[in-house]
Short mmCIF file of C-alpha atoms in Angstrom, two decimals:
data_model
loop_
_atom_site.label_atom_id
_atom_site.label_comp_id
_atom_site.label_asym_id
_atom_site.label_seq_id
_atom_site.Cartn_x
_atom_site.Cartn_y
_atom_site.Cartn_z
CA MET J 1 25.67 -3.78 -13.42
CA ALA J 2 25.60 -0.05 -14.09
CA LEU J 3 23.31 2.46 -12.38
CA SER J 4 21.07 2.29 -15.44
CA ALA J 5 20.31 -1.33 -14.45
CA MET J 6 19.57 -1.80 -10.75
CA LEU J 7 18.04 -4.48 -8.57
CA VAL J 8 14.71 -3.42 -7.07
CA GLY J 9 12.35 -5.17 -4.69
CA ASP J 10 8.91 -4.85 -3.12
CA VAL J 11 8.69 -6.67 0.22
CA GLY J 12 5.19 -6.83 1.65
CA GLY J 13 3.44 -8.75 4.36
CA THR J 14 2.38 -11.45 1.88
CA ASN J 15 4.47 -11.30 -1.31
CA VAL J 16 8.05 -10.44 -2.26
CA ARG J 17 8.69 -9.12 -5.77
CA PHE J 18 12.03 -8.47 -7.47
CA GLY J 19 13.10 -7.11 -10.82
CA ILE J 20 15.83 -5.27 -12.70
CA ALA J 21 14.99 -1.65 -13.48
CA ARG J 22 16.33 0.17 -16.51
CA ARG J 23 15.46 3.67 -17.67
CA GLU J 24 14.66 3.79 -21.38
CA ASN J 25 13.26 6.82 -23.22
CA GLY J 26 12.69 8.57 -19.92
CA ARG J 27 10.71 5.71 -18.32
CA PHE J 28 11.72 2.84 -16.08
CA LEU J 29 11.14 -0.65 -17.43
CA ILE J 30 11.21 -3.73 -15.20
CA ASP J 31 12.93 -6.87 -16.53
CA GLN J 32 13.35 -10.31 -14.92
CA TYR J 33 10.30 -9.75 -12.72
CA GLN J 34 9.63 -12.54 -10.24
CA ARG J 35 7.18 -12.91 -7.34
CA PHE J 36 7.66 -15.11 -4.28
CA GLU J 37 5.39 -16.07 -1.37
CA GLY J 38 6.93 -14.73 1.81
CA ASP J 39 5.68 -17.73 3.79
CA ASP J 40 8.00 -19.97 1.76
CA PHE J 41 11.12 -18.37 3.28
CA ASP J 42 12.53 -17.89 6.77
CA SER J 43 14.17 -14.53 6.05
CA PHE J 44 14.56 -11.78 3.49
CA HIS J 45 18.12 -12.94 2.86
CA ASP J 46 16.82 -16.38 1.86
CA VAL J 47 14.40 -15.08 -0.76
CA LEU J 48 16.91 -12.57 -2.11
CA ALA J 49 19.54 -15.32 -2.44
CA ARG J 50 17.05 -17.47 -4.35
CA TYR J 51 16.30 -14.67 -6.81
CA LEU J 52 19.94 -13.71 -7.41
CA ASN J 53 21.00 -17.33 -7.83
CA ASP J 54 18.12 -18.17 -10.16
CA LYS J 55 18.88 -15.17 -12.36
CA GLY J 56 22.66 -15.30 -12.08
CA LEU J 57 22.87 -11.65 -11.04
CA GLU J 58 25.63 -9.71 -9.25
CA PRO J 59 24.20 -6.19 -8.94
CA GLU J 60 26.11 -3.12 -7.76
CA HIS J 61 23.00 -1.06 -7.01
CA ALA J 62 19.82 -2.08 -5.19
CA CYS J 63 16.79 -0.46 -3.59
CA PHE J 64 14.09 -2.33 -1.70
CA ALA J 65 10.65 -1.01 -0.74
CA LEU J 66 9.52 -2.75 2.47
CA ALA J 67 6.28 -2.78 4.46
CA GLY J 68 7.57 -1.23 7.66
CA PRO J 69 9.15 1.94 9.03
CA VAL J 70 12.76 2.58 8.00
CA GLU J 71 15.22 3.72 10.66
CA ASN J 72 18.98 4.09 10.15
CA GLY J 73 18.95 1.83 7.12
CA GLU J 74 17.05 -0.95 8.89
CA VAL J 75 13.46 -2.21 8.75
CA GLN J 76 11.43 -4.50 10.97
CA LEU J 77 8.51 -5.56 8.78
CA THR J 78 5.17 -4.73 10.39
CA ASN J 79 3.32 -7.89 9.40
CA ARG J 80 6.16 -10.41 9.01
CA PRO J 81 8.94 -11.27 11.53
CA TRP J 82 11.78 -10.22 9.22
CA HIS J 83 14.48 -7.72 10.10
CA VAL J 84 16.26 -6.21 7.09
CA SER J 85 19.48 -4.16 7.15
CA ALA J 86 20.99 -2.31 4.20
CA HIS J 87 24.47 -2.83 5.64
CA GLU J 88 23.92 -6.58 6.03
CA ILE J 89 22.55 -6.91 2.48
CA SER J 90 25.59 -5.08 1.14
CA ARG J 91 27.94 -7.31 3.12
CA ARG J 92 26.29 -10.65 2.35
CA PHE J 93 25.61 -10.09 -1.33
CA ASN J 94 28.49 -7.75 -2.22
CA ILE J 95 26.14 -5.00 -3.41
CA ALA J 96 28.00 -1.69 -3.19
CA HIS J 97 25.00 0.67 -2.99
CA VAL J 98 21.85 -0.37 -1.11
CA HIS J 99 18.84 1.74 -0.10
CA LEU J 100 15.81 0.68 1.93
CA ILE J 101 12.57 2.64 1.72
CA ASN J 102 9.04 2.15 2.98
CA ASP J 103 6.81 0.32 0.50
CA PHE J 104 4.38 3.22 0.24
CA ALA J 105 7.29 5.58 -0.29
CA GLY J 106 7.98 3.40 -3.32
CA MET J 107 4.34 3.62 -4.39
CA ALA J 108 4.37 7.39 -3.99
CA ARG J 109 7.66 7.92 -5.81
CA ALA J 110 6.30 5.88 -8.73
CA VAL J 111 3.36 8.22 -9.32
CA PRO J 112 5.22 10.85 -11.43
CA GLU J 113 6.95 8.03 -13.34
CA LEU J 114 3.69 6.44 -14.55
CA ASP J 115 1.31 7.47 -17.31
CA ARG J 116 -2.08 8.62 -16.04
CA ALA J 117 -3.65 5.90 -18.21
CA ARG J 118 -2.32 3.36 -15.68
CA PHE J 119 -4.71 4.70 -13.01
CA ASP J 120 -8.44 4.09 -12.66
CA THR J 121 -10.68 6.97 -11.57
CA ILE J 122 -12.54 6.58 -8.28
CA ILE J 123 -13.67 10.21 -7.96
CA ASN J 124 -13.35 12.76 -10.75
CA GLY J 125 -11.86 16.08 -9.76
CA TYR J 126 -9.35 18.81 -10.48
CA PRO J 127 -5.90 18.41 -8.94
CA VAL J 128 -4.27 21.60 -7.69
CA ALA J 129 -0.97 22.09 -9.51
CA GLY J 130 2.02 21.87 -7.18
CA ALA J 131 -0.01 20.57 -4.22
CA PRO J 132 1.04 17.36 -2.43
CA ILE J 133 -0.34 14.02 -3.59
CA LEU J 134 -1.51 11.47 -1.04
CA VAL J 135 -0.78 7.78 -1.69
CA ALA J 136 -2.54 5.42 0.70
CA GLY J 137 -4.49 2.22 1.00
CA PRO J 138 -4.85 -1.26 2.48
CA GLY J 139 -3.05 -4.42 1.51
CA THR J 140 -1.82 -6.75 4.23
CA GLY J 141 -1.38 -3.53 6.24
CA PHE J 142 -2.45 0.07 5.53
CA GLY J 143 0.24 2.25 3.99
CA VAL J 144 0.42 6.04 3.77
CA ALA J 145 2.87 8.41 2.08
CA THR J 146 2.73 11.96 0.73
CA LEU J 147 4.49 13.03 -2.47
CA PHE J 148 5.57 16.60 -3.16
CA GLY J 149 7.96 18.41 -5.49
CA SER J 150 8.27 18.43 -9.28
CA ASP J 151 10.32 16.99 -12.13
CA GLU J 152 12.40 20.17 -12.10
CA SER J 153 13.07 20.47 -8.36
CA GLY J 154 13.07 16.74 -7.62
CA TRP J 155 10.47 14.61 -5.89
CA GLN J 156 10.32 14.01 -2.15
CA VAL J 157 8.25 11.58 -0.13
CA LEU J 158 7.02 12.17 3.40
CA ASN J 159 6.66 8.84 5.18
CA GLY J 160 4.41 8.08 8.08
CA GLU J 161 2.37 5.36 9.72
CA GLY J 162 -1.01 6.94 9.01
CA GLY J 163 -2.67 3.57 8.63
CA HIS J 164 -2.40 3.20 12.41
CA MET J 165 -4.43 6.34 13.08
CA ALA J 166 -7.56 5.65 15.11
CA PHE J 167 -10.61 4.44 13.21
CA ALA J 168 -13.42 7.02 13.37
CA PRO J 169 -16.89 5.36 13.22
CA ARG J 170 -19.53 7.51 11.55
CA ASP J 171 -22.77 5.49 11.78
CA GLN J 172 -24.43 3.07 14.17
CA ASP J 173 -23.07 -0.10 12.51
CA GLU J 174 -19.51 1.24 12.70
CA LEU J 175 -20.00 2.31 16.32
CA GLU J 176 -21.06 -1.22 17.25
CA LEU J 177 -18.11 -2.70 15.34
CA ALA J 178 -15.66 -0.29 16.98
CA LYS J 179 -17.05 -1.17 20.43
CA VAL J 180 -16.46 -4.91 19.92
CA LEU J 181 -13.00 -4.41 18.40
CA LEU J 182 -12.02 -2.03 21.21
CA GLN J 183 -12.97 -4.61 23.82
CA ARG J 184 -10.92 -7.29 22.07
CA HIS J 185 -7.88 -5.33 20.86
CA GLY J 186 -7.62 -2.25 23.08
CA TYR J 187 -7.07 0.07 20.11
CA VAL J 188 -8.93 0.27 16.81
CA SER J 189 -6.94 1.60 13.86
CA ASN J 190 -7.84 2.09 10.22
CA GLU J 191 -5.45 -0.78 9.50
CA LEU J 192 -7.38 -3.12 11.79
CA VAL J 193 -10.69 -2.30 10.09
CA ALA J 194 -9.62 -2.06 6.45
CA SER J 195 -6.51 -4.18 5.85
CA GLY J 196 -6.01 -7.84 5.11
CA SER J 197 -4.34 -8.41 8.49
CA GLY J 198 -7.51 -7.23 10.26
CA LEU J 199 -10.08 -9.02 8.08
CA ASN J 200 -10.63 -11.98 10.41
CA ALA J 201 -11.00 -9.68 13.42
CA VAL J 202 -13.69 -7.63 11.66
CA HIS J 203 -15.46 -10.78 10.44
CA GLU J 204 -15.47 -12.26 13.95
CA ALA J 205 -16.76 -9.02 15.46
CA LEU J 206 -19.61 -8.77 12.93
CA CYS J 207 -20.58 -12.38 13.61
CA GLU J 208 -20.94 -11.48 17.30
CA ILE J 209 -23.02 -8.39 16.46
CA HIS J 210 -25.28 -10.31 14.06
CA GLY J 211 -25.59 -13.38 16.29
CA ARG J 212 -23.96 -15.69 13.78
CA ALA J 213 -21.49 -18.52 14.32
CA TYR J 214 -17.97 -17.59 13.27
CA ALA J 215 -16.12 -19.78 10.78
CA LYS J 216 -12.87 -18.57 9.26
CA LEU J 217 -13.29 -17.69 5.58
CA GLY J 218 -10.95 -16.27 2.97
CA PRO J 219 -11.60 -12.91 1.29
CA GLN J 220 -12.73 -14.54 -1.96
CA GLU J 221 -15.40 -16.58 -0.17
CA MET J 222 -16.56 -13.49 1.73
CA ARG J 223 -16.84 -11.61 -1.53
CA ARG J 224 -18.81 -14.46 -3.11
CA LEU J 225 -21.28 -14.45 -0.22
CA ALA J 226 -21.63 -10.67 -0.45
CA ASP J 227 -22.31 -10.88 -4.19
CA ASP J 228 -24.91 -13.60 -3.50
CA GLY J 229 -26.81 -11.20 -1.25
CA ASP J 230 -25.50 -11.96 2.25
CA GLU J 231 -26.12 -8.65 4.03
CA MET J 232 -23.52 -9.17 6.76
CA PHE J 233 -20.74 -9.69 4.25
CA ARG J 234 -21.94 -6.80 2.09
CA SER J 235 -21.83 -4.67 5.24
CA LEU J 236 -18.32 -5.96 6.02
CA ILE J 237 -16.98 -4.91 2.61
CA GLN J 238 -18.80 -1.58 2.65
CA ILE J 239 -17.47 -0.74 6.12
CA ARG J 240 -13.93 -1.44 4.90
CA ALA J 241 -14.42 0.71 1.79
CA ASN J 242 -15.89 3.51 3.89
CA ALA J 243 -12.92 3.30 6.27
CA VAL J 244 -10.48 3.65 3.36
CA MET J 245 -12.24 6.68 1.91
CA SER J 246 -12.78 8.30 5.30
CA ALA J 247 -9.11 7.89 6.22
CA ALA J 248 -8.06 9.27 2.82
CA GLY J 249 -10.22 12.35 3.36
CA ASP J 250 -8.75 12.92 6.82
CA LEU J 251 -5.22 12.63 5.44
CA VAL J 252 -5.93 15.12 2.64
CA LEU J 253 -7.12 17.58 5.28
CA ALA J 254 -4.02 16.97 7.40
CA ASN J 255 -1.50 17.26 4.53
CA GLY J 256 -3.22 19.71 2.19
CA ALA J 257 -2.94 17.00 -0.46
CA LEU J 258 -5.13 18.66 -3.07
CA GLY J 259 -2.89 17.32 -5.82
CA GLY J 260 -5.10 14.23 -5.55
CA VAL J 261 -5.26 10.86 -3.85
CA VAL J 262 -3.82 7.64 -5.24
CA LEU J 263 -5.26 4.54 -3.62
CA ALA J 264 -3.04 1.46 -3.70
CA GLY J 265 -2.80 -1.98 -2.14
CA GLY J 266 -4.39 -5.30 -2.96
CA VAL J 267 -7.50 -4.72 -0.83
CA SER J 268 -8.24 -1.46 -2.66
CA GLU J 269 -8.08 -3.31 -5.96
CA ARG J 270 -10.50 -6.02 -4.81
CA ILE J 271 -13.19 -3.65 -3.46
CA THR J 272 -13.13 -1.00 -6.18
CA ASP J 273 -16.90 -1.20 -6.79
CA PHE J 274 -17.50 -0.46 -3.10
CA LEU J 275 -15.00 2.42 -3.11
CA THR J 276 -16.94 4.03 -5.96
CA SER J 277 -20.29 3.67 -4.18
CA PRO J 278 -22.09 6.92 -3.23
CA GLU J 279 -21.74 5.99 0.46
CA ALA J 280 -17.95 5.62 0.30
CA GLN J 281 -17.54 8.74 -1.83
CA GLU J 282 -19.56 10.74 0.68
CA ARG J 283 -17.22 9.53 3.42
CA PHE J 284 -14.32 11.08 1.52
CA VAL J 285 -15.94 14.47 0.96
CA ARG J 286 -18.23 15.09 3.91
CA ARG J 287 -16.35 17.11 6.53
CA GLY J 288 -19.00 19.50 7.89
CA PRO J 289 -18.09 23.14 7.18
CA LEU J 290 -14.94 22.03 5.32
CA SER J 291 -16.68 19.65 2.92
CA LYS J 292 -16.04 22.12 0.10
CA TYR J 293 -12.29 21.71 0.69
CA LEU J 294 -12.46 18.14 -0.62
CA ARG J 295 -15.23 18.53 -3.19
CA ASN J 296 -12.90 18.85 -6.20
CA CYS J 297 -10.10 16.59 -4.99
CA PRO J 298 -9.67 13.64 -7.40
CA VAL J 299 -9.14 10.06 -6.26
CA TRP J 300 -7.43 7.48 -8.46
CA LEU J 301 -6.63 3.78 -8.06
CA MET J 302 -3.19 2.37 -8.83
CA ARG J 303 -3.31 -1.24 -10.07
CA ASP J 304 0.23 -1.65 -11.38
CA PRO J 305 2.11 -4.42 -9.46
CA GLU J 306 5.40 -2.97 -10.71
CA ALA J 307 4.73 0.48 -9.21
CA PRO J 308 6.77 0.04 -5.98
CA LEU J 309 9.64 -1.40 -8.04
CA ILE J 310 9.57 1.62 -10.34
CA GLY J 311 9.37 3.93 -7.34
CA ALA J 312 12.33 2.21 -5.69
CA ALA J 313 14.36 2.65 -8.87
CA ALA J 314 13.44 6.35 -9.13
CA PHE J 315 14.31 6.93 -5.47
CA HIS J 316 17.67 5.18 -5.77
CA GLU J 317 18.56 7.01 -8.97
CA GLN J 318 17.80 10.37 -7.38
CA GLU J 319 19.82 9.57 -4.24
CA ILE J 320 22.85 8.34 -6.17
CA LYS J 321 22.89 11.42 -8.40
CA ARG J 322 22.90 13.86 -5.48
#
């Protein structure tokens, strides 16, 4: 398999996705796409073996975007007990060239590879040419990456664990929620409040605050109750949307990311109508004397499930060509 056709993967806390990336007419296309439930496998090696065997593939190049920090070619997934090593993948599967990147690094690197039509608008604005672009949002966890560079100079991604920054409550309801979560967890991050992995904790805390009995519910049932007029569940979703937009605004301030914000992650996709609410949009912009700094910064939503695969392919291609 030549460099023009490489194995790519997106390994999250819930799902694992694989495909074969090929660049055609300047764009990456993903063939042989397949999604697996992570809970169905004991290790990353098991799910990768299933995919390669099912497809009859023997790749020479591979890049995997994983939901966890990368250190020395190894990743311990944040929300799944899997340890992944580029060296071990190369040895077990006879893949000559293997890269591991953070999943939001993959999301970020995909941004310049995608047509703008593949993004929804959350907040209209005017991106500053050449300024960094922030890519962030909640799925199972809360990922953050910053993209900078250009097609001419090459694109670079700054990784971090910004989703674990402390949650900053900004009204009485959020203060009460933060107080309960702090008592139970010792530290309250944006990931705890906004991500899928923290949903049950937030639900349980709000039940205590509202004097209601707690019964574990899935996100779809919570959304149904909110749409039917249940004020506690509407508050739950709005608090999560506000946390996403507030964190995004803080990260733009920290990184000077006036090239715009790209929200990603499954939770962002499911609460889009709350992200576009006046309350959530105010949380993004309102920063006291520096509110004007964010007033023209656009915010988009990425819905493409192939984005981290495309980003992994673009990253690997750039690294191999150096």
